[in-house]
Amino acid sequence: MKKIYLDCASTTPADPEVVAAMLPYFSEIFGNPSSVHSFGREAKKAVDHARETVARFIGVKPHEIIFTGGGTESNNAAIKGCAYAGRSRGDHIITSYVEHHSVLETCEFLQRNGFTVTYLPVDSAGMVDPDAVLDAITPKTILISIMHANNEIGTIQPIAEIGHIAREKGIPFHTDAVQTLGHLTIDADALNADLLSASAHKLYGPKGVGFLYARSGTKMGPFMHGGSQEKGRRASTHNVPGIVGLAKAVELAEKYMTEEMNPIIRLRDKLIKGISDAVKGCRFNGHPAKRLPGNVNFSFKNTEGELLLQHMDEEGIACSTGSACSAESKGPSHVLTAIGLSSDLIAGSLRLTLGKYVTDEDIDYTLEVLPKVVKKVRSMTEFL
Ligand SMILES: *Cc1c(COP(=O)(O)O)cnc(C)c1O
């Protein structure tokens, strides 16, 4: 059976060129970059080169890049690191209701440890209002964290504006750019970001590696203890193959972002139009224009996300749902809740996220299958 992967917001396959670049760093160039001997120096050279590549890609200096174990770790490091470093000045953090769990649950942890957190609402397209950020700022605000683009509904936030407000007020500004690195152009300066999180496996790199950009001068304590790697900002031996793979993924992204992004946007829009035309009783979720290139999110009335997912999978199409108890989440999507959807629409939601390997034929097939699946699930749920 034909198998189609439309879950690129969850993870992407590593590009074969990424894998090829990583391979020598497992057994040939295996040294510890912290060692002074030639084995170590060779590995360090690779890490240094990767750091330059990543830094150039987002327009920052190499020493401002901290390699981490992925997006979740980068978010934890930025938020906890900033919160504790800023404690003498205040205890207030501003974020939004639509952040990734790794931001929300880190903030909840901090609340349990004496910090106060303001969660900003979003409009029906999932957008944070920069004026609301301004209004939420108090003399005790020590961090603002708003994601660059949402992983569920694809909405791109007005990060440059929010960052500008933060900068005017002298408050450190963090953005979770895991969904945008390699998909949208990122210029950390233009975004007015002091801290920016990214992860390799969302852009055809390996899993378990990412980075945190921390503008020099940003006060941030370490959140891992036990080593002086990354200038004491992230203890633990460098994941050299992973870091090399991340840099290769970034290099490839420089190419495909110009050559392949328009095809992805075209296929996304074809899928959106196709679903809207073919299925009655659906709602398109997220912002129509300020949207990630590969994100499609719909709610289908009188359906059940889990069942939609299962039947799509049986037809060979992998996608994801924001309904209750999916593999990734612990309940109905907090993002779909935040944009004000009724519980019926939240229950029947489906996210299809496209990547660089998706073809016209894949989208045609999806458009053939999805309306039938919705119909089938509707006929099933009628009898529940
Ligand atoms: C995937 C994702 C993360 C987590 O990244 P990992 O590398 O899987 O830990 C964080 N934020 C967003 C927006 C994501 O999409």
mmCIF file of N, CA and C in Angstrom, residues 55-139:
data_model
loop_
_atom_site.group_PDB
_atom_site.id
_atom_site.type_symbol
_atom_site.label_atom_id
_atom_site.label_comp_id
_atom_site.label_asym_id
_atom_site.label_seq_id
_atom_site.Cartn_x
_atom_site.Cartn_y
_atom_site.Cartn_z
ATOM 1 N N ALA A 55 25.053 29.717 13.374
ATOM 2 C CA ALA A 55 25.030 31.139 13.733
ATOM 3 C C ALA A 55 24.763 32.008 12.501
ATOM 4 N N ARG A 56 25.449 31.682 11.413
ATOM 5 C CA ARG A 56 25.286 32.458 10.176
ATOM 6 C C ARG A 56 23.834 32.381 9.692
ATOM 7 N N PHE A 57 23.257 31.200 9.829
ATOM 8 C CA PHE A 57 21.899 30.964 9.327
ATOM 9 C C PHE A 57 20.867 31.874 9.988
ATOM 10 N N ILE A 58 21.080 32.218 11.256
ATOM 11 C CA ILE A 58 20.108 33.109 11.918
ATOM 12 C C ILE A 58 20.705 34.486 12.211
ATOM 13 N N GLY A 59 21.862 34.757 11.606
ATOM 14 C CA GLY A 59 22.451 36.095 11.685
ATOM 15 C C GLY A 59 23.006 36.482 13.045
ATOM 16 N N VAL A 60 23.609 35.509 13.748
ATOM 17 C CA VAL A 60 24.171 35.830 15.063
ATOM 18 C C VAL A 60 25.633 35.400 15.123
ATOM 19 N N LYS A 61 26.271 35.614 16.269
ATOM 20 C CA LYS A 61 27.679 35.237 16.407
ATOM 21 C C LYS A 61 27.797 33.805 16.937
ATOM 22 N N PRO A 62 28.844 33.093 16.488
ATOM 23 C CA PRO A 62 28.994 31.687 16.896
ATOM 24 C C PRO A 62 28.937 31.472 18.418
ATOM 25 N N HIS A 63 29.553 32.367 19.192
ATOM 26 C CA HIS A 63 29.582 32.118 20.646
ATOM 27 C C HIS A 63 28.206 32.316 21.296
ATOM 28 N N GLU A 64 27.242 32.774 20.514
ATOM 29 C CA GLU A 64 25.888 32.943 21.056
ATOM 30 C C GLU A 64 25.020 31.686 20.860
ATOM 31 N N ILE A 65 25.618 30.665 20.241
ATOM 32 C CA ILE A 65 24.883 29.404 20.002
ATOM 33 C C ILE A 65 25.277 28.372 21.061
ATOM 34 N N ILE A 66 24.280 27.808 21.743
ATOM 35 C CA ILE A 66 24.508 26.743 22.725
ATOM 36 C C ILE A 66 23.849 25.480 22.182
ATOM 37 N N PHE A 67 24.635 24.443 21.948
ATOM 38 C CA PHE A 67 24.036 23.189 21.467
ATOM 39 C C PHE A 67 23.359 22.467 22.620
ATOM 40 N N THR A 68 22.187 21.921 22.349
ATOM 41 C CA THR A 68 21.393 21.261 23.385
ATOM 42 C C THR A 68 20.888 19.912 22.874
ATOM 43 N N GLY A 69 20.096 19.276 23.713
ATOM 44 C CA GLY A 69 19.500 17.997 23.340
ATOM 45 C C GLY A 69 18.146 18.136 22.672
ATOM 46 N N GLY A 70 17.841 19.279 22.081
ATOM 47 C CA GLY A 70 16.585 19.430 21.338
ATOM 48 C C GLY A 70 15.760 20.628 21.784
ATOM 49 N N GLY A 71 14.579 20.737 21.225
ATOM 50 C CA GLY A 71 13.715 21.888 21.471
ATOM 51 C C GLY A 71 13.231 21.976 22.910
ATOM 52 N N THR A 72 12.844 20.847 23.455
ATOM 53 C CA THR A 72 12.342 20.827 24.832
ATOM 54 C C THR A 72 13.418 21.312 25.793
ATOM 55 N N GLU A 73 14.626 20.813 25.588
ATOM 56 C CA GLU A 73 15.715 21.243 26.471
ATOM 57 C C GLU A 73 16.030 22.728 26.286
ATOM 58 N N SER A 74 16.038 23.199 25.050
ATOM 59 C CA SER A 74 16.326 24.613 24.804
ATOM 60 C C SER A 74 15.297 25.499 25.509
ATOM 61 N N ASN A 75 14.022 25.102 25.426
ATOM 62 C CA ASN A 75 12.976 25.886 26.082
ATOM 63 C C ASN A 75 13.139 25.871 27.607
ATOM 64 N N ASN A 76 13.419 24.690 28.152
ATOM 65 C CA ASN A 76 13.659 24.584 29.596
ATOM 66 C C ASN A 76 14.840 25.450 30.016
ATOM 67 N N ALA A 77 15.921 25.355 29.241
ATOM 68 C CA ALA A 77 17.147 26.082 29.585
ATOM 69 C C ALA A 77 16.913 27.585 29.562
ATOM 70 N N ALA A 78 16.226 28.054 28.528
ATOM 71 C CA ALA A 78 15.993 29.492 28.381
ATOM 72 C C ALA A 78 15.107 30.019 29.506
ATOM 73 N N ILE A 79 14.015 29.317 29.755
ATOM 74 C CA ILE A 79 13.026 29.846 30.691
ATOM 75 C C ILE A 79 13.494 29.717 32.141
ATOM 76 N N LYS A 80 13.961 28.530 32.511
ATOM 77 C CA LYS A 80 14.457 28.371 33.885
ATOM 78 C C LYS A 80 15.720 29.200 34.098
ATOM 79 N N GLY A 81 16.604 29.161 33.096
ATOM 80 C CA GLY A 81 17.871 29.891 33.209
ATOM 81 C C GLY A 81 17.650 31.374 33.403
ATOM 82 N N CYS A 82 16.692 31.936 32.668
ATOM 83 C CA CYS A 82 16.388 33.367 32.755
ATOM 84 C C CYS A 82 15.632 33.691 34.028
ATOM 85 N N ALA A 83 14.704 32.819 34.381
ATOM 86 C CA ALA A 83 13.871 33.071 35.560
ATOM 87 C C ALA A 83 14.746 33.162 36.806
ATOM 88 N N TYR A 84 15.635 32.176 36.988
ATOM 89 C CA TYR A 84 16.452 32.184 38.203
ATOM 90 C C TYR A 84 17.501 33.286 38.168
ATOM 91 N N ALA A 85 18.014 33.599 36.950
ATOM 92 C CA ALA A 85 19.006 34.673 36.859
ATOM 93 C C ALA A 85 18.361 36.036 37.142
ATOM 94 N N GLY A 86 17.047 36.135 36.901
ATOM 95 C CA GLY A 86 16.373 37.427 37.060
ATOM 96 C C GLY A 86 15.651 37.584 38.384
ATOM 97 N N ARG A 87 15.767 36.571 39.225
ATOM 98 C CA ARG A 87 14.966 36.528 40.451
ATOM 99 C C ARG A 87 15.164 37.746 41.364
ATOM 100 N N SER A 88 16.358 38.299 41.370
ATOM 101 C CA SER A 88 16.588 39.446 42.248
ATOM 102 C C SER A 88 15.839 40.683 41.739
ATOM 103 N N ARG A 89 15.497 40.666 40.447
ATOM 104 C CA ARG A 89 14.796 41.823 39.870
ATOM 105 C C ARG A 89 13.284 41.650 39.882
ATOM 106 N N GLY A 90 12.832 40.408 39.856
ATOM 107 C CA GLY A 90 11.387 40.186 39.822
ATOM 108 C C GLY A 90 11.060 38.726 39.679
ATOM 109 N N ASP A 91 9.747 38.443 39.587
ATOM 110 C CA ASP A 91 9.337 37.032 39.570
ATOM 111 C C ASP A 91 8.234 36.778 38.536
ATOM 112 N N HIS A 92 8.075 37.732 37.604
ATOM 113 C CA HIS A 92 6.925 37.653 36.702
ATOM 114 C C HIS A 92 7.331 37.272 35.277
ATOM 115 N N ILE A 93 6.623 36.291 34.722
ATOM 116 C CA ILE A 93 6.896 35.805 33.367
ATOM 117 C C ILE A 93 5.630 35.954 32.527
ATOM 118 N N ILE A 94 5.810 36.357 31.279
ATOM 119 C CA ILE A 94 4.662 36.460 30.368
ATOM 120 C C ILE A 94 4.821 35.439 29.249
ATOM 121 N N THR A 95 3.775 34.665 29.006
ATOM 122 C CA THR A 95 3.785 33.721 27.888
ATOM 123 C C THR A 95 2.368 33.660 27.311
ATOM 124 N N SER A 96 2.063 32.656 26.495
ATOM 125 C CA SER A 96 0.714 32.597 25.920
ATOM 126 C C SER A 96 0.110 31.215 26.170
ATOM 127 N N TYR A 97 -1.189 31.127 25.957
ATOM 128 C CA TYR A 97 -1.900 29.862 26.155
ATOM 129 C C TYR A 97 -1.579 28.837 25.070
ATOM 130 N N VAL A 98 -0.985 29.271 23.956
ATOM 131 C CA VAL A 98 -0.822 28.336 22.827
ATOM 132 C C VAL A 98 0.601 27.797 22.672
ATOM 133 N N GLU A 99 1.437 28.020 23.688
ATOM 134 C CA GLU A 99 2.827 27.539 23.606
ATOM 135 C C GLU A 99 2.882 26.013 23.611
ATOM 136 N N HIS A 100 4.034 25.509 23.208
ATOM 137 C CA HIS A 100 4.312 24.071 23.281
ATOM 138 C C HIS A 100 4.343 23.644 24.754
ATOM 139 N N HIS A 101 4.027 22.380 25.021
ATOM 140 C CA HIS A 101 4.019 21.879 26.403
ATOM 141 C C HIS A 101 5.345 22.116 27.113
ATOM 142 N N SER A 102 6.440 22.099 26.359
ATOM 143 C CA SER A 102 7.749 22.277 27.010
ATOM 144 C C SER A 102 7.922 23.693 27.552
ATOM 145 N N VAL A 103 7.160 24.652 27.027
ATOM 146 C CA VAL A 103 7.153 26.007 27.589
ATOM 147 C C VAL A 103 6.102 26.090 28.702
ATOM 148 N N LEU A 104 4.902 25.616 28.414
ATOM 149 C CA LEU A 104 3.814 25.725 29.394
ATOM 150 C C LEU A 104 4.149 25.001 30.693
ATOM 151 N N GLU A 105 4.652 23.783 30.568
ATOM 152 C CA GLU A 105 4.898 23.013 31.794
ATOM 153 C C GLU A 105 6.130 23.507 32.544
ATOM 154 N N THR A 106 7.069 24.115 31.830
ATOM 155 C CA THR A 106 8.200 24.755 32.516
ATOM 156 C C THR A 106 7.686 25.958 33.308
ATOM 157 N N CYS A 107 6.775 26.706 32.724
ATOM 158 C CA CYS A 107 6.191 27.856 33.430
ATOM 159 C C CYS A 107 5.386 27.388 34.641
ATOM 160 N N GLU A 108 4.669 26.290 34.484
ATOM 161 C CA GLU A 108 3.889 25.761 35.616
ATOM 162 C C GLU A 108 4.814 25.310 36.750
ATOM 163 N N PHE A 109 5.935 24.717 36.360
ATOM 164 C CA PHE A 109 6.936 24.328 37.363
ATOM 165 C C PHE A 109 7.416 25.571 38.124
ATOM 166 N N LEU A 110 7.681 26.636 37.385
ATOM 167 C CA LEU A 110 8.176 27.857 38.033
ATOM 168 C C LEU A 110 7.107 28.470 38.948
ATOM 169 N N GLN A 111 5.837 28.368 38.526
ATOM 170 C CA GLN A 111 4.759 28.866 39.390
ATOM 171 C C GLN A 111 4.754 28.131 40.726
ATOM 172 N N ARG A 112 4.989 26.822 40.649
ATOM 173 C CA ARG A 112 5.021 26.042 41.889
ATOM 174 C C ARG A 112 6.230 26.408 42.743
ATOM 175 N N ASN A 113 7.185 27.113 42.129
ATOM 176 C CA ASN A 113 8.385 27.495 42.857
ATOM 177 C C ASN A 113 8.470 29.000 43.084
ATOM 178 N N GLY A 114 7.321 29.635 43.174
ATOM 179 C CA GLY A 114 7.268 31.019 43.618
ATOM 180 C C GLY A 114 7.224 32.088 42.538
ATOM 181 N N PHE A 115 7.254 31.713 41.276
ATOM 182 C CA PHE A 115 7.148 32.716 40.211
ATOM 183 C C PHE A 115 5.675 32.929 39.857
ATOM 184 N N THR A 116 5.359 34.075 39.258
ATOM 185 C CA THR A 116 4.000 34.290 38.768
ATOM 186 C C THR A 116 4.048 34.346 37.243
ATOM 187 N N VAL A 117 3.041 33.775 36.623
ATOM 188 C CA VAL A 117 3.037 33.693 35.166
ATOM 189 C C VAL A 117 1.723 34.241 34.618
ATOM 190 N N THR A 118 1.821 35.107 33.621
ATOM 191 C CA THR A 118 0.635 35.574 32.904
ATOM 192 C C THR A 118 0.567 34.814 31.581
ATOM 193 N N TYR A 119 -0.543 34.129 31.349
ATOM 194 C CA TYR A 119 -0.758 33.428 30.083
ATOM 195 C C TYR A 119 -1.667 34.294 29.220
ATOM 196 N N LEU A 120 -1.163 34.769 28.110
ATOM 197 C CA LEU A 120 -1.966 35.648 27.255
ATOM 198 C C LEU A 120 -2.906 34.830 26.371
ATOM 199 N N PRO A 121 -4.114 35.354 26.182
ATOM 200 C CA PRO A 121 -5.045 34.681 25.274
ATOM 201 C C PRO A 121 -4.661 34.971 23.823
ATOM 202 N N VAL A 122 -5.310 34.278 22.896
ATOM 203 C CA VAL A 122 -5.085 34.527 21.472
ATOM 204 C C VAL A 122 -6.438 34.784 20.815
ATOM 205 N N ASP A 123 -6.424 35.342 19.603
ATOM 206 C CA ASP A 123 -7.694 35.546 18.891
ATOM 207 C C ASP A 123 -8.104 34.245 18.192
ATOM 208 N N SER A 124 -9.161 34.301 17.397
ATOM 209 C CA SER A 124 -9.697 33.064 16.824
ATOM 210 C C SER A 124 -8.765 32.447 15.779
ATOM 211 N N ALA A 125 -7.763 33.215 15.325
ATOM 212 C CA ALA A 125 -6.777 32.663 14.393
ATOM 213 C C ALA A 125 -5.530 32.175 15.130
ATOM 214 N N GLY A 126 -5.529 32.350 16.452
ATOM 215 C CA GLY A 126 -4.395 31.877 17.246
ATOM 216 C C GLY A 126 -3.303 32.902 17.445
ATOM 217 N N MET A 127 -3.631 34.178 17.198
ATOM 218 C CA MET A 127 -2.629 35.240 17.224
ATOM 219 C C MET A 127 -2.593 35.933 18.586
ATOM 220 N N VAL A 128 -1.378 36.178 19.074
ATOM 221 C CA VAL A 128 -1.183 36.957 20.298
ATOM 222 C C VAL A 128 -1.175 38.437 19.901
ATOM 223 N N ASP A 129 -1.834 39.279 20.687
ATOM 224 C CA ASP A 129 -1.878 40.717 20.419
ATOM 225 C C ASP A 129 -0.692 41.400 21.116
ATOM 226 N N PRO A 130 0.203 42.036 20.358
ATOM 227 C CA PRO A 130 1.352 42.696 20.991
ATOM 228 C C PRO A 130 0.937 43.708 22.063
ATOM 229 N N ASP A 131 -0.208 44.381 21.870
ATOM 230 C CA ASP A 131 -0.670 45.330 22.892
ATOM 231 C C ASP A 131 -0.968 44.624 24.213
ATOM 232 N N ALA A 132 -1.437 43.388 24.114
ATOM 233 C CA ALA A 132 -1.730 42.615 25.326
ATOM 234 C C ALA A 132 -0.430 42.295 26.067
ATOM 235 N N VAL A 133 0.638 42.092 25.304
ATOM 236 C CA VAL A 133 1.945 41.857 25.927
ATOM 237 C C VAL A 133 2.350 43.102 26.700
ATOM 238 N N LEU A 134 2.217 44.243 26.034
ATOM 239 C CA LEU A 134 2.576 45.521 26.662
ATOM 240 C C LEU A 134 1.780 45.734 27.953
ATOM 241 N N ASP A 135 0.463 45.465 27.878
ATOM 242 C CA ASP A 135 -0.398 45.655 29.053
ATOM 243 C C ASP A 135 -0.042 44.711 30.203
ATOM 244 N N ALA A 136 0.496 43.561 29.869
ATOM 245 C CA ALA A 136 0.775 42.556 30.914
ATOM 246 C C ALA A 136 2.082 42.829 31.657
ATOM 247 N N ILE A 137 2.915 43.681 31.068
ATOM 248 C CA ILE A 137 4.227 43.938 31.681
ATOM 249 C C ILE A 137 4.073 44.691 33.000
ATOM 250 N N THR A 138 4.789 44.220 34.015
ATOM 251 C CA THR A 138 4.821 44.907 35.308
ATOM 252 C C THR A 138 6.287 45.203 35.624
ATOM 253 N N PRO A 139 6.551 46.011 36.664
ATOM 254 C CA PRO A 139 7.962 46.267 37.021
ATOM 255 C C PRO A 139 8.699 44.988 37.421
#
